[in-house]
Short mmCIF file of C-alpha atoms and ligand atoms in Angstrom, two decimals:
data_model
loop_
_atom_site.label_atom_id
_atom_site.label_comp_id
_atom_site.label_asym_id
_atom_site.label_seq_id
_atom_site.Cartn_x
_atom_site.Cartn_y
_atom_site.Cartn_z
CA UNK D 1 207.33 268.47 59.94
CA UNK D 2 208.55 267.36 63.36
CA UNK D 3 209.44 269.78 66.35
CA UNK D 4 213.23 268.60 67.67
CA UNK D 5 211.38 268.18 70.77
CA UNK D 6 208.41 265.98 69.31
CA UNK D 7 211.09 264.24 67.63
CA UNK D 8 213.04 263.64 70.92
CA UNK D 9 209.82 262.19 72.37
CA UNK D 10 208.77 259.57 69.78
CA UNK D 11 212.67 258.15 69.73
CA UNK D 12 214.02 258.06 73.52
CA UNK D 13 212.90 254.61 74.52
CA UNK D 14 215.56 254.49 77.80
CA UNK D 15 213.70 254.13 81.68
CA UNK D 16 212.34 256.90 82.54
CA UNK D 17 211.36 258.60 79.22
CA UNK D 18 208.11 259.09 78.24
CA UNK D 19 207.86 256.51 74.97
CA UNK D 20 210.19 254.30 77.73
CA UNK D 21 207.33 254.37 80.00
CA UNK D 22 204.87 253.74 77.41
CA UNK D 23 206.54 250.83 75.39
CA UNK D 24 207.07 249.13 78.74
CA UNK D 25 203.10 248.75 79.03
CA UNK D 26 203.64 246.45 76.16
CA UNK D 27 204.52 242.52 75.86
CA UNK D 28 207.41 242.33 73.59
CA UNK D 29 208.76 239.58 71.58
CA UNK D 30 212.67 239.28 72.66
CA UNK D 31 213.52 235.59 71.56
CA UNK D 32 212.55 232.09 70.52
CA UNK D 33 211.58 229.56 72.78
CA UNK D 34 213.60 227.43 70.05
CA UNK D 35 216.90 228.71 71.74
CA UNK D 36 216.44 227.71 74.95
CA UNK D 37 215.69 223.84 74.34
CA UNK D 38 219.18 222.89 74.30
CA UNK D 39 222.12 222.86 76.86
CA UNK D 40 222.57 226.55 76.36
CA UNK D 41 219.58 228.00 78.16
CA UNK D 42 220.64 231.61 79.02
CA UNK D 43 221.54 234.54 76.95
CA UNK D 44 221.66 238.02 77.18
CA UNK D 45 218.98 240.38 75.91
CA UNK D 46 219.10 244.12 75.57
CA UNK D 47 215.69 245.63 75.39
CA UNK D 48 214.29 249.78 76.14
CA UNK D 49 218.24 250.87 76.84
CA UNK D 50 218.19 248.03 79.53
CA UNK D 51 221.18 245.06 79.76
CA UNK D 52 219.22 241.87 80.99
CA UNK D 53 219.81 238.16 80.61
CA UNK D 54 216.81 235.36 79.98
CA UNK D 55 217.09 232.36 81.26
CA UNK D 56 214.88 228.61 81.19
CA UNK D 57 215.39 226.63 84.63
CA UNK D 58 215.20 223.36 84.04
CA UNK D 59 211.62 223.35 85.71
CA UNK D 60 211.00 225.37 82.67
CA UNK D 61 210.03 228.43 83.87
CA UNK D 62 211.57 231.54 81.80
CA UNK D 63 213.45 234.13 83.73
CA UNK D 64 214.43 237.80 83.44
CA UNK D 65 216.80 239.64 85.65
CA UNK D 66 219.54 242.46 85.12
CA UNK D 67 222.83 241.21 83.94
CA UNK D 68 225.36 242.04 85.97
CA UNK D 69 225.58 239.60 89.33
CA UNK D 70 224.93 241.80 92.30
CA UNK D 71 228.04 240.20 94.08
CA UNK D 72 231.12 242.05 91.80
CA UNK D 73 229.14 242.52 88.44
CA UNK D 74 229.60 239.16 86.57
CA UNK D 75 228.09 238.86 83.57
CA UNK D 76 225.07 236.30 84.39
CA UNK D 77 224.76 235.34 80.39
CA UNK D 78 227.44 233.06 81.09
CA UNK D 79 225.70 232.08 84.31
CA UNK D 80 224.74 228.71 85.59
CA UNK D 81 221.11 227.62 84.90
CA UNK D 82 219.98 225.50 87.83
CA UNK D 83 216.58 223.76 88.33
CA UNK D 84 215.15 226.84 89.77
CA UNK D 85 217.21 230.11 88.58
CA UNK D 86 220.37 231.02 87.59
CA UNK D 87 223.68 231.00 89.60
CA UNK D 88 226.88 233.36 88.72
CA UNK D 89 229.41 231.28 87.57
CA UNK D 90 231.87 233.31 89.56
CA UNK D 91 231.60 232.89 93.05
CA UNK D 92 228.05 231.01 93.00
CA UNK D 93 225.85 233.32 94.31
CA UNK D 94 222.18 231.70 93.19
CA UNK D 95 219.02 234.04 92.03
CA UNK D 96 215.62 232.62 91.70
CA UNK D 97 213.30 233.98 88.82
CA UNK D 98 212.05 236.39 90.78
CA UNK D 99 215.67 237.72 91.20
CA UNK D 100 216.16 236.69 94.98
CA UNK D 101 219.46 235.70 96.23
CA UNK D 102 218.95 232.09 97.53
CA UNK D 103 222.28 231.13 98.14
CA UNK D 104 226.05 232.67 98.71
CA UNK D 105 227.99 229.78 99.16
CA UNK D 106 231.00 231.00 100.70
CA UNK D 107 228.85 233.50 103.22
CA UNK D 108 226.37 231.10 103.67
CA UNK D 109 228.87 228.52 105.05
CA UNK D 110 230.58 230.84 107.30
CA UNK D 111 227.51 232.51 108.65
CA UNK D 112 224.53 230.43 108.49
CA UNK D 113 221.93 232.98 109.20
CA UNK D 114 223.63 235.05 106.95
CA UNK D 115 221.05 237.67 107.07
CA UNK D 116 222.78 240.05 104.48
CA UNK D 117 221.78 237.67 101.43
CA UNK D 118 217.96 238.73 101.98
CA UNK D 119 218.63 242.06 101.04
CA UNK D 120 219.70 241.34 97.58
CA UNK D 121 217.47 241.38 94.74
CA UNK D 122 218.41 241.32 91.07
CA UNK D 123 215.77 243.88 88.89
CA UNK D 124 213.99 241.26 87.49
CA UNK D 125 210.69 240.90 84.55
CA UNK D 126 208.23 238.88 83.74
CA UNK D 127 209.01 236.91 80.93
CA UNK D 128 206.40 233.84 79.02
CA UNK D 129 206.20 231.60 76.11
CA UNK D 130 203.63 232.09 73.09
CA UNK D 131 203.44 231.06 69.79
CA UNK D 132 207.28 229.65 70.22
CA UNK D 133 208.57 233.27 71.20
CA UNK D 134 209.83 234.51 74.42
CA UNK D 135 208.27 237.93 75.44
CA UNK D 136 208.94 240.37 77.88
CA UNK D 137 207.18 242.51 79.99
CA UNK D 138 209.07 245.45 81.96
CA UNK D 139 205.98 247.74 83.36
CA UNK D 140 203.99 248.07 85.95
CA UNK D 141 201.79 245.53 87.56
CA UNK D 142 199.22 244.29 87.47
CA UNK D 143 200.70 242.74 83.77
CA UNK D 144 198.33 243.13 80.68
CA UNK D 145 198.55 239.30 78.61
CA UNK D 146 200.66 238.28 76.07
CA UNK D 147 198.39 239.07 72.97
CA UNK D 148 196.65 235.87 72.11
CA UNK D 149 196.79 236.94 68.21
CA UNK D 150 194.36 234.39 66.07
CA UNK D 151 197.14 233.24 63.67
CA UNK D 152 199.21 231.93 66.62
CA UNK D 153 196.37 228.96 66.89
CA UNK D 154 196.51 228.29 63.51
CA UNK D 155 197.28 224.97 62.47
CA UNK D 156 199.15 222.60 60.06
CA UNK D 157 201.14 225.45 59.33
CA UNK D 158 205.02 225.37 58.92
CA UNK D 159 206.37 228.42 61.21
CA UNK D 160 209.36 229.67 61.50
CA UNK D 161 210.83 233.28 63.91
CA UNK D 162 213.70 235.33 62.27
CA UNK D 163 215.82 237.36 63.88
CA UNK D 164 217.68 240.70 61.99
CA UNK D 165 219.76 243.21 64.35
CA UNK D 166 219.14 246.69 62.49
CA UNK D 167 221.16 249.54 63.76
CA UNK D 168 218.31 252.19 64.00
CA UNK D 169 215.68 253.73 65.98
CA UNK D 170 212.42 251.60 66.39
CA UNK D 171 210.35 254.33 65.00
CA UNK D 172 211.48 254.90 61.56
CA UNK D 173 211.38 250.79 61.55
CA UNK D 174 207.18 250.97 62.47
CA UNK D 175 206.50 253.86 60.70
CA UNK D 176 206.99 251.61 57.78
CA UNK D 177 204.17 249.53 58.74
CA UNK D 178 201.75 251.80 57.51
CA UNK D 179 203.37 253.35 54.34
CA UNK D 180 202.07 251.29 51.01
CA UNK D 181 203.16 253.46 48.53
CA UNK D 182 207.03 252.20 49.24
CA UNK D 183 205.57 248.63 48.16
CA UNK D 184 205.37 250.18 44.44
CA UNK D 185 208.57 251.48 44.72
CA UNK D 186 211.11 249.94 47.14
CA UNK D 187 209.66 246.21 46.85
CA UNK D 188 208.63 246.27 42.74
CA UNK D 189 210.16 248.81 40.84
CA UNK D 190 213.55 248.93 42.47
CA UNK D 191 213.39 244.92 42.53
CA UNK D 192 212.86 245.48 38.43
CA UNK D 193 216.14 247.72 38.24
CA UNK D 194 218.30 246.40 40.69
CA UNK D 195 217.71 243.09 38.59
CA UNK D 196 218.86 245.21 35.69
CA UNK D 197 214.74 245.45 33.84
CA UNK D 198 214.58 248.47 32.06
CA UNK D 199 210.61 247.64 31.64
CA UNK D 200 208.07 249.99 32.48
CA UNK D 201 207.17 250.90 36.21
CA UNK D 202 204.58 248.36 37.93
CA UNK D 203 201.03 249.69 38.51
CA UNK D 204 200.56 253.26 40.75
CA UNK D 205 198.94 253.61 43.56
CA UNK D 206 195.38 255.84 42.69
CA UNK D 207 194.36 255.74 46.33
CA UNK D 208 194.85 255.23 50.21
CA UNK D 209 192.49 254.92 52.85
CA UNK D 210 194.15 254.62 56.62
CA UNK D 211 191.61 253.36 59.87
CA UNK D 212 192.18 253.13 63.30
CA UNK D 213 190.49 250.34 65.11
CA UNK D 214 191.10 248.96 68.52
CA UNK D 215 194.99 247.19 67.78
CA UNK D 216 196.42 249.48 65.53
CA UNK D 217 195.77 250.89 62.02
CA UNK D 218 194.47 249.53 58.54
CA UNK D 219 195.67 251.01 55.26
CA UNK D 220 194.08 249.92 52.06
CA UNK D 221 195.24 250.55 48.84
CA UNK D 222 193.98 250.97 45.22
CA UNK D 223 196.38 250.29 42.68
CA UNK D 224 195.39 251.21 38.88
CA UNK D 225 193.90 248.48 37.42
CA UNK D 226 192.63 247.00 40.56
CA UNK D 227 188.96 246.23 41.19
CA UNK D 228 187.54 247.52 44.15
CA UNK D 229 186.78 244.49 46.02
CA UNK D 230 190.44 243.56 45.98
CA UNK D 231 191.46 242.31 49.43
CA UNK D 232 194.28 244.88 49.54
CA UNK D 233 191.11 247.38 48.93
CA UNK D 234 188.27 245.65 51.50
CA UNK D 235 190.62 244.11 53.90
CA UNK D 236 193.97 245.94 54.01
CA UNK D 237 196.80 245.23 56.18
CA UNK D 238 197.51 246.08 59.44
CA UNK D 239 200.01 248.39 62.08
CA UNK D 240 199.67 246.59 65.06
CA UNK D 241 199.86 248.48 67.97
CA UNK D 242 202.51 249.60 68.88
CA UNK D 243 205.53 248.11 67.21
CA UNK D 244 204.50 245.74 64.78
CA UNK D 245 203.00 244.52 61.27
CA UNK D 246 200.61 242.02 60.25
CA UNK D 247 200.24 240.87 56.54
CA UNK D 248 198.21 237.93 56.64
CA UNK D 249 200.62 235.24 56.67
CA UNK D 250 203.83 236.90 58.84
CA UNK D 251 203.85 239.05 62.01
CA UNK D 252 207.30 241.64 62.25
CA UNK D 253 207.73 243.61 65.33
CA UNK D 254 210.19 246.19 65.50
CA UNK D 255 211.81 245.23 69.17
CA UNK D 256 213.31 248.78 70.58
CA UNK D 257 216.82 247.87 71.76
CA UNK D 258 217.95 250.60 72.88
CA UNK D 259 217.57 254.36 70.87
CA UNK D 260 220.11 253.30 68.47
CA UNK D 261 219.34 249.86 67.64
CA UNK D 262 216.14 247.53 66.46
CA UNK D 263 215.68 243.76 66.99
CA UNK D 264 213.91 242.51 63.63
CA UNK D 265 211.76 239.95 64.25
CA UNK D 266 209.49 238.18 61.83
CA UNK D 267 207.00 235.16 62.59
CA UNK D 268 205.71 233.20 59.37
CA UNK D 269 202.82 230.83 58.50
CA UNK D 270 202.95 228.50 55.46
CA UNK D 271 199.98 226.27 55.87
CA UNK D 272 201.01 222.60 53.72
CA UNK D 273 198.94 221.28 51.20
CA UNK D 274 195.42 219.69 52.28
CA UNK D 275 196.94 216.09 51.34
CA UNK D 276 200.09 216.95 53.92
CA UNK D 277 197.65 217.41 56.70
CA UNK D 278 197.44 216.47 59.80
CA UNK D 279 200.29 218.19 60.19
CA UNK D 280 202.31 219.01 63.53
CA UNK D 281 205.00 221.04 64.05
CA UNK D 282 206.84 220.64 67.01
CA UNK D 283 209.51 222.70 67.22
CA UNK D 284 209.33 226.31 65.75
CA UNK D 285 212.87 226.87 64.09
CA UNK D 286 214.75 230.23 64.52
CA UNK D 287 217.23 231.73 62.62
CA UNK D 288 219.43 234.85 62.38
CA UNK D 289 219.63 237.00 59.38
CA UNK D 290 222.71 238.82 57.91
CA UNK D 291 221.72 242.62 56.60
CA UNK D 292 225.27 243.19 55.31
CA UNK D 293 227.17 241.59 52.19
CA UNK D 294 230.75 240.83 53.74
CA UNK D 295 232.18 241.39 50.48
CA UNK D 296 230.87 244.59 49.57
CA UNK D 297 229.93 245.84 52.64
CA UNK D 298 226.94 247.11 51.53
CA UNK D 299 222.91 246.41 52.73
CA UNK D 300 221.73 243.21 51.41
CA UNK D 301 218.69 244.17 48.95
CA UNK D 302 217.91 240.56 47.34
CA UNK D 303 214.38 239.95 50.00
CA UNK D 304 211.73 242.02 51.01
CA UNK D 305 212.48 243.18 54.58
CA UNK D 306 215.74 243.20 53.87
CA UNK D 307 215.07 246.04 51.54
CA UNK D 308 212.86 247.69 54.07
CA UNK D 309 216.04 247.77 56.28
CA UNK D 310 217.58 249.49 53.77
CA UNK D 311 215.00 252.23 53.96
CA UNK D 312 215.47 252.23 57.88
CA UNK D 313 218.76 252.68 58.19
CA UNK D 314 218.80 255.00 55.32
CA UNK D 315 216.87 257.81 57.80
CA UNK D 316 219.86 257.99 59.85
CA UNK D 317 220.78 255.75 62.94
CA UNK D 318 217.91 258.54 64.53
CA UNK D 319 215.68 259.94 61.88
CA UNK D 320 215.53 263.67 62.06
CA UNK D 321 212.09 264.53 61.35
CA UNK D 322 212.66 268.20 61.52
CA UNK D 323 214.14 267.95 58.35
CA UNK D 324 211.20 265.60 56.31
CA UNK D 325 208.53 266.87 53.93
CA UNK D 326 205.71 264.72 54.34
CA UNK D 327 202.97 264.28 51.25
CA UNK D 328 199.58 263.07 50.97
CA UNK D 329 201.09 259.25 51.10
CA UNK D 330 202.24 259.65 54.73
CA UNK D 331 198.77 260.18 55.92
CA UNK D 332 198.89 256.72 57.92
CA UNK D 333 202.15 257.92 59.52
CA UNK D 334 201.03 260.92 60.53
CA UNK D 335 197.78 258.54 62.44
CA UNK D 336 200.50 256.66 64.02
CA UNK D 337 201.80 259.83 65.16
CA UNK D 338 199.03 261.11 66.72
CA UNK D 339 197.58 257.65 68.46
CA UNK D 340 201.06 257.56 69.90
CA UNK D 341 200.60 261.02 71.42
CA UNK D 342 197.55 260.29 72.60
CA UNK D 343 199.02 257.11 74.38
CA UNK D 344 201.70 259.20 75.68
CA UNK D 345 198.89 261.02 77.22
CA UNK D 346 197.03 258.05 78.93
CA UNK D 347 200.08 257.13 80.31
CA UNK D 348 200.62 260.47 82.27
CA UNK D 349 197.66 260.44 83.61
CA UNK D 350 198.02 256.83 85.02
CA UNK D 351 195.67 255.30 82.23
CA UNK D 352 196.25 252.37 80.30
CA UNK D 353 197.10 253.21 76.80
CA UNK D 354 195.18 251.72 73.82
CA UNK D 355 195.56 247.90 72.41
CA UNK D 356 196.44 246.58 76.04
CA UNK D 357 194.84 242.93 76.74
CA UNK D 358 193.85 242.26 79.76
CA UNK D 359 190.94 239.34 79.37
CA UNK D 360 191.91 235.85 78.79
CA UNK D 361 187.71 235.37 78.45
CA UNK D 362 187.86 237.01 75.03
CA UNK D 363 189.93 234.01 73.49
CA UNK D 364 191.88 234.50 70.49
CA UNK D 365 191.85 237.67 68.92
CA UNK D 366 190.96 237.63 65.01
CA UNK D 367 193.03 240.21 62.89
CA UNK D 368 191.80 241.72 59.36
CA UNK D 369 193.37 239.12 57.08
CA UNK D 370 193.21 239.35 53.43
CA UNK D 371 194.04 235.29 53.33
CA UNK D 372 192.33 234.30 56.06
CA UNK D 373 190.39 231.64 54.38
CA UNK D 374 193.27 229.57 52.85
CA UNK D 375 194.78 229.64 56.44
CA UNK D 376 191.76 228.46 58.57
CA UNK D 377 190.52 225.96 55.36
CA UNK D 378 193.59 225.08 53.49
CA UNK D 379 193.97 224.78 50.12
CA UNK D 380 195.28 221.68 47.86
CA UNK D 381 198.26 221.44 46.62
CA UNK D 382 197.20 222.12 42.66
CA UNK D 383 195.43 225.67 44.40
CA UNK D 384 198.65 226.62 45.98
CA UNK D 385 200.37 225.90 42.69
CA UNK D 386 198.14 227.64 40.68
CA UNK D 387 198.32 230.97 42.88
CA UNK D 388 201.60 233.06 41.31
CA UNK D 389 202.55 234.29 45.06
CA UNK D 390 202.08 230.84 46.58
CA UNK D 391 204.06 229.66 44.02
CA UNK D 392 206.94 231.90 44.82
CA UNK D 393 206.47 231.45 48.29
CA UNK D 394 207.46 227.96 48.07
CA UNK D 395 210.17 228.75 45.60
CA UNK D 396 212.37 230.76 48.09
CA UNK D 397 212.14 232.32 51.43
CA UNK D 398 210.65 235.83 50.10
CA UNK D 399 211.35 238.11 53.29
CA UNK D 400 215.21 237.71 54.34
CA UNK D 401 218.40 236.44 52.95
CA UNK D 402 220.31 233.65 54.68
CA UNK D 403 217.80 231.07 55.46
CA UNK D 404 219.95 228.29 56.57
CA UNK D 405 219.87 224.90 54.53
CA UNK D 406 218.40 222.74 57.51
CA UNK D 407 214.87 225.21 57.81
CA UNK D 408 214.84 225.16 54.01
CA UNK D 409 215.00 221.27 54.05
CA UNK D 410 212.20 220.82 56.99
CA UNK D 411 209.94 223.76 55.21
CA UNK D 412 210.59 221.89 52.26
CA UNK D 413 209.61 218.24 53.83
CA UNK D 414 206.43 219.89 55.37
CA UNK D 415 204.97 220.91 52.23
CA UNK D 416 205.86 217.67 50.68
CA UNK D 417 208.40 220.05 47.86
CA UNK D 418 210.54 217.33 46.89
CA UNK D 419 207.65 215.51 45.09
CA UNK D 420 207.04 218.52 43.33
CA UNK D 421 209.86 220.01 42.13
CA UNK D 422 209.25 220.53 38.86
CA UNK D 423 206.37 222.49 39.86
CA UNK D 424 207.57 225.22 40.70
CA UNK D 425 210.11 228.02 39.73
CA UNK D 426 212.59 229.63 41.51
CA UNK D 427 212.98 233.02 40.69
CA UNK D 428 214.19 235.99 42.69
CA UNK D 429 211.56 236.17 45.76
CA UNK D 430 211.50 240.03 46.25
CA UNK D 431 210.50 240.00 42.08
CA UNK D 432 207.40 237.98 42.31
CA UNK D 433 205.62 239.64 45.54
CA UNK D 434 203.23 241.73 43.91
CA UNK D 435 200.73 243.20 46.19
CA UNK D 436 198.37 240.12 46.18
CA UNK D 437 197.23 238.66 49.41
CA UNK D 438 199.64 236.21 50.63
CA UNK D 439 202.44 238.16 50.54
CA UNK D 440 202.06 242.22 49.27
CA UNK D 441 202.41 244.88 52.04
S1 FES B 1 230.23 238.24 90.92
FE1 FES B 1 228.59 236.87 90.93
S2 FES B 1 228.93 235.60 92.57
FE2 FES B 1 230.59 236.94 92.61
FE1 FE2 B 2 208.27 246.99 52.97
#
């Protein structure tokens, strides 16, 4: 159990607050470079409580400033995107990445020197491209790197960024990412009954182990039956420090709005078959998942995160953990817990707080990864088929509802699936995701 107080501190992401300060010490994933290759090249973005707007210039650099215009408070998401910077589409006034007023039309016309215009600055971030995301960086300087995570370099690999908005507190969301025992139940058993099988329960959990190393935590499981040099035994998966999850094939991050709200965002990996390679992607494809069914109103639970977001918002838009009763499963939470504190610490002292990167000279950093093999080898198309998970992985998108038709139809000419149609089933996703290594949590 959870003093109000200790509660307080792990949820209140807004400036100023202690977990504010400390998430802001952290890239984070806020969009897709995918959205910003078009005409429409600026959009607003809400992240730690503060109201922002990104922007691409068309000399391509990515920009982050506040959102309302310094002039009268326009709303810059609607702004003009120049070569260099934005400009307010209301009375002109034109900010440079670095959110620096270089021109006021009217002003500047009537007084040339116009002195005034040099004391207005927009609070601007850094923001960069990786691994066809946009991230964010709101702390202090000097920056730490965008994580150069190994499966970002992988290659002939289909990839693809969803978005979910889920209207909760980040922490419930990451505490997730090191709780296995919910696989058993929230992602098999309730899969079994919500699909109306009365059959007997899937195969319990006999033991946990949870490990810290330098980006986050492990957790390995056991299940009964299981051999002891299962992947999900010797490998494990992994919390990634701070907010996100790493299975192997996908990256989530739990993006912290604001206190009340969570950005969802998932990066996948499908490598093709060995006879579709070389194979080069050029565009990573984005897309926006619903969490609601309009008719019912009710939490979509069809896909796998998707039912995790039905455990989130289920704590409460703020979980209250004064009122929880942890067990012997939560173990891994109550690690996170505690590194977090810890960090919290470093922080107030004016050290950096663990799972920063600060040296480009250490290259890509490898993650423990079940799979790893298939992804840096490849496998044929008659393995793939032959694995169950694979199998279902090409069947259906496994992790959210909604993908739209046109990413199903280029996933589906990447991995060469219209040749091979008949090869494959497709049954329910969430079903067939049973703890193996490409896809169990
Ligand atoms: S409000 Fe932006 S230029 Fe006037
Ligand atoms: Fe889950």
């Amino acid at each position: 159990m959870v003093s109000e107080a200790r509660n307080e501190l792990f949820v209140r992401i807004g400036p100023g607050t202690p977990m504010g300060e400390l998430l802001r010490r952290y890239w984070h994933p806020v969009a897709a470079a995918s959205e910003f290759d078009g005409e429409q090249r600026v959009r607003s973005v809400r992240l730690l409580g503060e109201d922002l707007v990104m922007f691409k210039d068309f000399s391509g650099h990515y920009g982050l400033v506040e959102r309302r215009c310094a002039h009268r408070g326009a709303d810059l998401s609607y702004g003009i995107v120049e070569d260099h910077g934005l400009r307010c589409q209301y009375h002109g006034w034109h900010y440079d990445r670095d959110g620096r007023c270089l021109a006021q039309p009217y002003e500047d016309t009537v007084d040339p020197q116009n002195a005034a215009r040099r004391t207005v600055r927009l609070t601007h971030y850094r923001a960069e491209e990786k691994a066809g995301l946009v991230w964010a960086y709101m702390g202090p300087e000097p920056a730490p790197l965008v994580p150069a995570w190994e499966p970002f370099t992988w290659e002939h690999g289909f990839r693809q960024i969803v978005f979910a908005d889920v209207p909760c507190n980040w922490f419930q969301c990451q505490e997730n990412s090191v709780d296995p025992v919910h696989f058993e139940w929230m992602h098999e058993n309730w899969t079994m009954r919500l699909k109306g099988d009365r059959g007997a329960y899937t195969a319990p959990h006999i033991r946990l182990k949870f490990e810290e190393f330098e980006y986050g935590l492990i957790y390995k499981r056991l299940r009964e039956g299981a051999s002891e040099d299962n992947p999900l035994w010797t490998v494990g998966r992994v919390a990634l420090w701070p907010n996100a999850f790493f299975l192997g094939s996908h990256f989530e991050w739990r993006v912290p709005v604001d206190d009340e709200n969570t950005l969802s965002i998932v990066w996948c990996f499908d490598r093709v078959p060995r006879e579709r390679e070389p194979y080069l992607q050029r565009r990573i494809p984005h897309w926006y998942a619903p969490i609601k069914d309009e008719a019912t109103g009710r939490w979509i639970t069809s896909h796998v995160i998707n039912q995790d977001i039905v455990a989130w918002v289920g704590q409460g838009t703020i979980a209250d953990r004064t009122r929880e009763t942890p067990g012997r499963s939560d173990e891994g939470v109550m690690l996170m817990r505690k590194r977090l504190l810890r960090d919290l610490k470093a922080v107030e002292r004016g050290q950096d707080p663990s799972a920063l990167v600060r040296d480009a000279a250490d290259g890509p950093i490898a993650l423990p990864c079940a799979n790893r093999e298939w992804q840096i080898r490849g496998r044929s198309l008659e393995q793939m088929l032959t694995d169950k998970l694979t199998r279902a992985r090409l069947a259906d998108f496994p992790f959210l509802a909604g993908q739209p038709r046109e990413v199903r139809s280029e996933f589906e000419q990447a991995m060469g699936l219209a040749e091979i149609s008949d090869r494959f089933t497709a049954k329910g996703a969430a079903g067939l995701v049973e703890g193996g290594p490409a896809m169990g949590q």
